[in-house]
Every structure is written in C-alpha cells, then in structure tokens.
PDB file of C-alpha atoms in Angstrom:
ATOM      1  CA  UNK O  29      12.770 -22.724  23.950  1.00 61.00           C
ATOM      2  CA  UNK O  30       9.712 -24.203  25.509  1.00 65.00           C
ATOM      3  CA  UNK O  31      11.866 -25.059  28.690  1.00 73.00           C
ATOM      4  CA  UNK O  32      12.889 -21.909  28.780  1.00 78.00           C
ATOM      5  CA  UNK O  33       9.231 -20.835  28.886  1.00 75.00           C
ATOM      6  CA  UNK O  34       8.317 -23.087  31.287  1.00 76.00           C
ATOM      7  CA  UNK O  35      11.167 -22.076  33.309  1.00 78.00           C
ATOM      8  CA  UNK O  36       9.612 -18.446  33.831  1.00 78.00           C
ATOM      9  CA  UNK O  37       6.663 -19.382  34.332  1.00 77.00           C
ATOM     10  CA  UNK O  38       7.420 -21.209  37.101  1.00 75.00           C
ATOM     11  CA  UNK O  39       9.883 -18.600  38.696  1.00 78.00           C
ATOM     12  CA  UNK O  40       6.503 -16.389  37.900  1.00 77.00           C
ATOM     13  CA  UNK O  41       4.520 -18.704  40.328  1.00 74.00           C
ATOM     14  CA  UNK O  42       7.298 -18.876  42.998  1.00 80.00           C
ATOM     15  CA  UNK O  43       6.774 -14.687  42.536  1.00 81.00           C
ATOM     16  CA  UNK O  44       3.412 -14.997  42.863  1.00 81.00           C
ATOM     17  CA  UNK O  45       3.885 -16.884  46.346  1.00 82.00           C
ATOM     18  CA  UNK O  46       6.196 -14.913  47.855  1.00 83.00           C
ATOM     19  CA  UNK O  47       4.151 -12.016  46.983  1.00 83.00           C
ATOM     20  CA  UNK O  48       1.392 -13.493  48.458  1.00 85.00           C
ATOM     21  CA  UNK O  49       2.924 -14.656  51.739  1.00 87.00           C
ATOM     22  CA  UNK O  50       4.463 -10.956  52.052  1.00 86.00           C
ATOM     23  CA  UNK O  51       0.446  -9.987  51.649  1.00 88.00           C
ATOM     24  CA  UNK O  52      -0.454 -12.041  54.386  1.00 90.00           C
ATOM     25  CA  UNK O  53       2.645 -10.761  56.379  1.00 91.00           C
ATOM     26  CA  UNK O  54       1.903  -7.138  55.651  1.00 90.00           C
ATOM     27  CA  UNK O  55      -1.998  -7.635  56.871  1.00 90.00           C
ATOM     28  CA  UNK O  56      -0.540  -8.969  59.948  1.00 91.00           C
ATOM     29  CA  UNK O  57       1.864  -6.288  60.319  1.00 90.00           C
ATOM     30  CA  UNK O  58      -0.651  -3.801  59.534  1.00 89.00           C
ATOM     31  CA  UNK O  59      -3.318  -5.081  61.990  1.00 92.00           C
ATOM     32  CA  UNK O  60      -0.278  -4.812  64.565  1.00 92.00           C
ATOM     33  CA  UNK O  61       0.155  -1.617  63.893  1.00 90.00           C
ATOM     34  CA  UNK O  62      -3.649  -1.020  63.593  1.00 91.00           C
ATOM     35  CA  UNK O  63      -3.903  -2.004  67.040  1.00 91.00           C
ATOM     36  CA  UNK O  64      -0.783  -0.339  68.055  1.00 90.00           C
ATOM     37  CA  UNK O  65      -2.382   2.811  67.371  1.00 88.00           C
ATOM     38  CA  UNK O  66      -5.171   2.159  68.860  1.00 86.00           C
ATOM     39  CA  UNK O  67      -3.478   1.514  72.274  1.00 86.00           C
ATOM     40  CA  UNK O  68      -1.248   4.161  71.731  1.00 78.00           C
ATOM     41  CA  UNK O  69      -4.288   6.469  71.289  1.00 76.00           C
ATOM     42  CA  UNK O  70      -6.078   5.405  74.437  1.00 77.00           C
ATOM     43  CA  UNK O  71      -2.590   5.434  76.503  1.00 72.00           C
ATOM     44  CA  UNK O  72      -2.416   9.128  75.342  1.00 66.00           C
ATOM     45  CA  UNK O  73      -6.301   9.283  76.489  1.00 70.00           C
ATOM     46  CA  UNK O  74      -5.751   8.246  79.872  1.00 74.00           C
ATOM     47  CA  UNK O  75      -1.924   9.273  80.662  1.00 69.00           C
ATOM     48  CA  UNK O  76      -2.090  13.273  80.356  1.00 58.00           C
ATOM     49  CA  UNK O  77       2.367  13.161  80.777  1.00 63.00           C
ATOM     50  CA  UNK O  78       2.536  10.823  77.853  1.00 56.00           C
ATOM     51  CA  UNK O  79       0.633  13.036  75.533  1.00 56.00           C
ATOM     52  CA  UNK O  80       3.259  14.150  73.856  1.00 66.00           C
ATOM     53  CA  UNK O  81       5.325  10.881  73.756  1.00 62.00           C
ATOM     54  CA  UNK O  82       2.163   9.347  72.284  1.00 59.00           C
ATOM     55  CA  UNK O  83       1.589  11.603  70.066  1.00 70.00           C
ATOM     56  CA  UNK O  84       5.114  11.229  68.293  1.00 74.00           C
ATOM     57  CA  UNK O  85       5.261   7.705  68.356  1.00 73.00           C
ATOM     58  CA  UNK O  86       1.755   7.655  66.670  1.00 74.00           C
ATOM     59  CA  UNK O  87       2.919  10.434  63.983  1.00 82.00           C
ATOM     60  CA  UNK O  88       6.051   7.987  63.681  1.00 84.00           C
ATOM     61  CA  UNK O  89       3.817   4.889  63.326  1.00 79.00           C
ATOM     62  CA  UNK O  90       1.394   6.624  61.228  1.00 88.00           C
ATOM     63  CA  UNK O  91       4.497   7.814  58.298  1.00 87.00           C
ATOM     64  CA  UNK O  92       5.467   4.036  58.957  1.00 86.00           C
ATOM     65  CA  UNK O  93       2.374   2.673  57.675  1.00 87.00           C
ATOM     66  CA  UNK O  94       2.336   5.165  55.343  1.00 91.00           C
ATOM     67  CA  UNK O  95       5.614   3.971  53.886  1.00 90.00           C
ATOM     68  CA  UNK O  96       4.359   0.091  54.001  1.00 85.00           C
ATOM     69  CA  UNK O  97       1.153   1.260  52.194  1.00 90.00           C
ATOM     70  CA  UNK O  98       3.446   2.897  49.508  1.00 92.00           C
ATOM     71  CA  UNK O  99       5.149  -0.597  49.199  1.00 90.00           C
ATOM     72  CA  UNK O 100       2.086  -2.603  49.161  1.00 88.00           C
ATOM     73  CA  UNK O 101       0.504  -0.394  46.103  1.00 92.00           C
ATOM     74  CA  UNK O 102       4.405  -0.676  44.337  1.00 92.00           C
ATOM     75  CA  UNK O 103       4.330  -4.732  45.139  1.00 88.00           C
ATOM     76  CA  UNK O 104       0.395  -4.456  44.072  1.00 91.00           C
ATOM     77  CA  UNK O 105       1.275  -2.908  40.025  1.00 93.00           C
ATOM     78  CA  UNK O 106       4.446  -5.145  40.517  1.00 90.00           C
ATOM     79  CA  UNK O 107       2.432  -8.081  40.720  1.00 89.00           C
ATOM     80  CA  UNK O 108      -0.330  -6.691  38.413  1.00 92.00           C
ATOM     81  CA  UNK O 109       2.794  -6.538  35.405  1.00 93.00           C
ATOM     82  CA  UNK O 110       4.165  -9.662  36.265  1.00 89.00           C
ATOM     83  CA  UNK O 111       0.613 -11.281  35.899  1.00 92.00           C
ATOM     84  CA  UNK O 112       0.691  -9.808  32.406  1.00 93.00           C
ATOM     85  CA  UNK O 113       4.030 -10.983  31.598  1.00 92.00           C
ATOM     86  CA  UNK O 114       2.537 -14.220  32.777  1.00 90.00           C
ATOM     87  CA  UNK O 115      -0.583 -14.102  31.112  1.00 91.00           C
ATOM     88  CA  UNK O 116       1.756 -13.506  27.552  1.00 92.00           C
ATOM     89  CA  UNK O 117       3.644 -16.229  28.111  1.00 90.00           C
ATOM     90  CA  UNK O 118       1.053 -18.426  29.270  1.00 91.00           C
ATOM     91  CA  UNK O 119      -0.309 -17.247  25.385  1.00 92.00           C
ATOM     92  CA  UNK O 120       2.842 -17.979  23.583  1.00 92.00           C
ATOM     93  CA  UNK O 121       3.199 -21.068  25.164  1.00 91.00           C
ATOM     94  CA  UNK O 122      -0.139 -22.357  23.808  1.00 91.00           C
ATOM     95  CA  UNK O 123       1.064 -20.732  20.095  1.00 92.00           C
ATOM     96  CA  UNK O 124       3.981 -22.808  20.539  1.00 90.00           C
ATOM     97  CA  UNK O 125       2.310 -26.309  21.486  1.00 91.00           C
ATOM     98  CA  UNK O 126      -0.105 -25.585  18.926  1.00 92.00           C
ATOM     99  CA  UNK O 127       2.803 -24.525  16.020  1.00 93.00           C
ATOM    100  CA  UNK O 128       4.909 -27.680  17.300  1.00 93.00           C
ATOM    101  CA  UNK O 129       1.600 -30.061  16.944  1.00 92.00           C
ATOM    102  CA  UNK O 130       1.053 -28.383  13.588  1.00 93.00           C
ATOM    103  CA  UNK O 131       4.721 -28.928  12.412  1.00 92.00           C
ATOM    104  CA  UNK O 132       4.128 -32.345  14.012  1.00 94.00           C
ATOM    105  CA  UNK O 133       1.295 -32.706  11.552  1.00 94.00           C
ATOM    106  CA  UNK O 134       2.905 -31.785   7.891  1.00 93.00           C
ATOM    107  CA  UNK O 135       6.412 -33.512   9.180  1.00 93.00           C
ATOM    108  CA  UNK O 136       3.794 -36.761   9.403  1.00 94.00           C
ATOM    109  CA  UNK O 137       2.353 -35.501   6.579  1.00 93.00           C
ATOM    110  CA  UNK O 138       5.540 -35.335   5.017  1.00 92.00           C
ATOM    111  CA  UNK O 139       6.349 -38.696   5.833  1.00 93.00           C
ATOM    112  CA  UNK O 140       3.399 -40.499   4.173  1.00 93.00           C
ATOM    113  CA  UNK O 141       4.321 -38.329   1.120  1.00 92.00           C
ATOM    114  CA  UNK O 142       7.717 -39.576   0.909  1.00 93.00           C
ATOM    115  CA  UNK O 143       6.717 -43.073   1.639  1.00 92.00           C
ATOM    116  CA  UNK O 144       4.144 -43.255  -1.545  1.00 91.00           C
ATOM    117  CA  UNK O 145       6.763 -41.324  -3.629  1.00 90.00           C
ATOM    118  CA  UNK O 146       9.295 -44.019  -2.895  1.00 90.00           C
ATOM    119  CA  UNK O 147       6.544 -46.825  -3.524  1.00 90.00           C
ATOM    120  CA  UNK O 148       5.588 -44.677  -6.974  1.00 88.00           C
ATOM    121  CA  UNK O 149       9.283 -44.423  -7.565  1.00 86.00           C
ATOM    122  CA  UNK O 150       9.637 -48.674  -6.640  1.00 90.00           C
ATOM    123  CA  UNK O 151       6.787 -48.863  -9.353  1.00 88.00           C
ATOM    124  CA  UNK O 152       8.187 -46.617 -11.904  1.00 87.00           C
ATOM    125  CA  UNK O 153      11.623 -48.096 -11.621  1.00 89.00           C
ATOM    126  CA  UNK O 154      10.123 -51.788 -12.260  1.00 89.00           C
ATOM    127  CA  UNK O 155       8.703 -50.329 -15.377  1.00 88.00           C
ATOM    128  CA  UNK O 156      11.693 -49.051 -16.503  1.00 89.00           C
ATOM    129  CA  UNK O 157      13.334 -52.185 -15.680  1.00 89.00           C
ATOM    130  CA  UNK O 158      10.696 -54.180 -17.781  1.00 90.00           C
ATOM    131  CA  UNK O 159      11.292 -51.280 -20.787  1.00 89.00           C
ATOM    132  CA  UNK O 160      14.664 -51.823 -20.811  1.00 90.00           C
ATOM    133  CA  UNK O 161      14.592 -55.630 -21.103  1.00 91.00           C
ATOM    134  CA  UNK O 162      11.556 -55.830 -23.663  1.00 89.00           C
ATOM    135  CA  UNK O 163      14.249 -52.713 -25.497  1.00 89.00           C
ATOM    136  CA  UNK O 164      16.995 -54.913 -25.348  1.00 90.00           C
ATOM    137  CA  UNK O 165      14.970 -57.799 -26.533  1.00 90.00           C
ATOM    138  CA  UNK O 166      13.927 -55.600 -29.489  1.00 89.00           C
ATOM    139  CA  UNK O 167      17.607 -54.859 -30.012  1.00 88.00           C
ATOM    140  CA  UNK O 168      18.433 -58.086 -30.600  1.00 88.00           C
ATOM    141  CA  UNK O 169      15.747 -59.052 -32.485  1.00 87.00           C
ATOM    142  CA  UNK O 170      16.402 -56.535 -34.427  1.00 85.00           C
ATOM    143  CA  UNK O 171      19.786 -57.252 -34.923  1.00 87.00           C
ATOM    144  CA  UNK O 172      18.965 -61.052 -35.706  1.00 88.00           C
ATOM    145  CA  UNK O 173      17.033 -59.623 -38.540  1.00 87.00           C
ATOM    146  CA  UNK O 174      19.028 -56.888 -39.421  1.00 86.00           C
ATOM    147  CA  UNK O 175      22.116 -59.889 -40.046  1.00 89.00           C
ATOM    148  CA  UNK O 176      19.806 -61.857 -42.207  1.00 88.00           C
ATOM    149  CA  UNK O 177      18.381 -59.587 -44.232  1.00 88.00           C
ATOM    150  CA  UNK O 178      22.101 -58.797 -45.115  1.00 89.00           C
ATOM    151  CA  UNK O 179      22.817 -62.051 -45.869  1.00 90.00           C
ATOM    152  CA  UNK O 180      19.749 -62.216 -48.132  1.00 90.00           C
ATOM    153  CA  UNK O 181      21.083 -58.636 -49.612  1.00 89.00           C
ATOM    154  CA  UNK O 182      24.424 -60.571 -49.891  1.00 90.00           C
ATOM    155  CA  UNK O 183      22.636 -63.659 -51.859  1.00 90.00           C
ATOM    156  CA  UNK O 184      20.772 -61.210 -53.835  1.00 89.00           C
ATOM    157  CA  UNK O 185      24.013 -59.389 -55.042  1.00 87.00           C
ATOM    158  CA  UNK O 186      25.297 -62.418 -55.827  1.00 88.00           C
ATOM    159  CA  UNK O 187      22.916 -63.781 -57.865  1.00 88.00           C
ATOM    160  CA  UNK O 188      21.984 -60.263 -59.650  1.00 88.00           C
ATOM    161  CA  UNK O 189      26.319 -60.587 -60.414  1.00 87.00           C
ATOM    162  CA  UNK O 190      26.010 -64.006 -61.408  1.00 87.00           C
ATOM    163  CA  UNK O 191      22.949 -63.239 -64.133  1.00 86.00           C
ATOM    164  CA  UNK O 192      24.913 -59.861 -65.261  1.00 84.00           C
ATOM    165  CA  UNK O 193      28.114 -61.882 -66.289  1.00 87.00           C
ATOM    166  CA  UNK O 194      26.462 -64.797 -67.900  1.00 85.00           C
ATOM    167  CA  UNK O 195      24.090 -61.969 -69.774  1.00 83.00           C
ATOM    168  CA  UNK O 196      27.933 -60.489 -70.518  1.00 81.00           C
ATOM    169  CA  UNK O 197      29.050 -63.369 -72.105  1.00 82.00           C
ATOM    170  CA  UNK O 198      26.161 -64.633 -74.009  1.00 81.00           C
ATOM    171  CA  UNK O 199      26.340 -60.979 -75.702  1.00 79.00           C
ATOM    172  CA  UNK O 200      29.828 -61.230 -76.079  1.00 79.00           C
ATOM    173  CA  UNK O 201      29.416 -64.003 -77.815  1.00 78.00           C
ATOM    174  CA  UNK O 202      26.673 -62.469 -80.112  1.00 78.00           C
ATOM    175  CA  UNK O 203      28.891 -59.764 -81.343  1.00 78.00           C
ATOM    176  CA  UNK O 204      31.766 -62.482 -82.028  1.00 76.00           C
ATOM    177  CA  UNK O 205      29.035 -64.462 -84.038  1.00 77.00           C
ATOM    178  CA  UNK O 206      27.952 -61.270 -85.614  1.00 76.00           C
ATOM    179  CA  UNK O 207      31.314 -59.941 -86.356  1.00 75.00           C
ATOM    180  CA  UNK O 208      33.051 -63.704 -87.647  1.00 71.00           C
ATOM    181  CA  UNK O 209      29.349 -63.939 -89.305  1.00 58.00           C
TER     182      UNK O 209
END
C-alpha cells in the first residue's frame, strides 16, 4: 500500500511539472500574443486599408487569449485540487509510517513478551520436573513403607493367631479338667 502511495505521489510531482512548464509556455505564448496585439494595433494606427483586417485579427486574437485564459484558470483549480489530493496523501502517508513504526513497536514488544514467557515457562517446567521426581520419590517411599508396615500387620496377625489358639487350648483343657474333675 505504501508503494502505491508513493507511486501517486510521484505521478503528482511529474503533474506538478508539466503544469508548470505549460505555465511558463503559456506566459510565453501570452507575451507573444501581448505583443502581437500591440503591433497589430499600431499596424492598424498607421495603415488606414488594413483597419479592418487589423481589427479582425485583433478581435480573433483577443477571443484566443480569451480561450487560453479560460484554460489557464481550469489548469489553475486543476492544479489547486491536485495539490490537495497531494497534500492528503502526503498526510496519510505520515499516518501510515507512524501506524507501521507503532505496529513495529508492540510486534517488538510482543517479542520480548514471548521471550520471558518462554523463559517463565523453561522455569516453571523445571519445577514441575523437580515435583514430579521428589513425587515419585515420595511414591516409593511410600510404597517401601506401605510393604513393611504390612509385613509388620502380617507378623502381628500372626502372633495375635498364635496367642488366641494357645489361649484356646489351655481353656480347652480347663473345661476337660473341670468336666473329668
């Protein structure tokens, strides 16, 4: 888009020459003219038979520049727009450099963001990293203990059965004394 832009504004300054080397051409042409008349006017002065003559070419010469003056005030508002249209683009090409030095700005911005997200997200992932081992450490810690204090339960049982069927017997063989008696 902004070569686009530039684009115009340089067929806008080509414009602006051509307009300005017609100018120059027109003065010229006018000061011909200008001068034309002039001679035309003191030839009809002097030369009584060319009166006439004179006087028709000057009429002729006079709708002439006339007709150029016409162009020169359409070329002048011509010009006069296209120096707005110029003068806008000129603007919005300045909004433009500034908006793409702005966007340049936040996509920098941006940048550094992302950068100390990933080294936040580098830092947070070595935590997790150090969670998970110390977890699974835990774990099996956990399960190391978890295994003995079944075989202790185990041990326990086994004793606690042990003590119940001796207890058993020595009363069973209280009630045989008591019953034989």
């Amino acid at each position: 888009q902004g070569q686009s832009l530039q684009k115009e504004v340089d067929m806008l300054r080509m414009t602006e020459q051509q307009w300005a080397e017609k100018e120059v051409k027109w003065t010229a042409e006018r000061k011909q003219l200008k001068t034309h008349v002039r001679e035309l006017q003191a030839a009809a002065k002097c030369e009584a038979g060319r009166r006439e003559a004179a006087h028709c070419d000057l009429s002729s010469l006079k709708a002439e520049m006339q007709a150029w003056q016409t162009q020169e005030r359409q070329w002048e508002e011509r010009r006069r727009k296209w120096k707005v249209k110029k003068d806008n683009l000129h603007t919005l090409v300045s909004s433009l450099q500034s908006d793409v030095g702005r966007i340049v700005e936040e996509r920098n911005a941006l940048s550094r963001e992302k950068r100390s997200l990933a080294e936040d997200n580098a830092g947070l992932q070595s935590r997790v990293d150090a969670l998970q081992s110390e977890m699974s450490a835990l774990q099996s810690a956990s399960a190391k203990e978890a295994h003995g204090l079944q075989q202790r339960l185990r041990e326990t049982e086994a004793a606690l059965l042990e003590e119940a069927t001796k207890a058993s017997a020595a009363q069973i063989e209280v009630m045989e004394l008591t019953l034989t008696g």
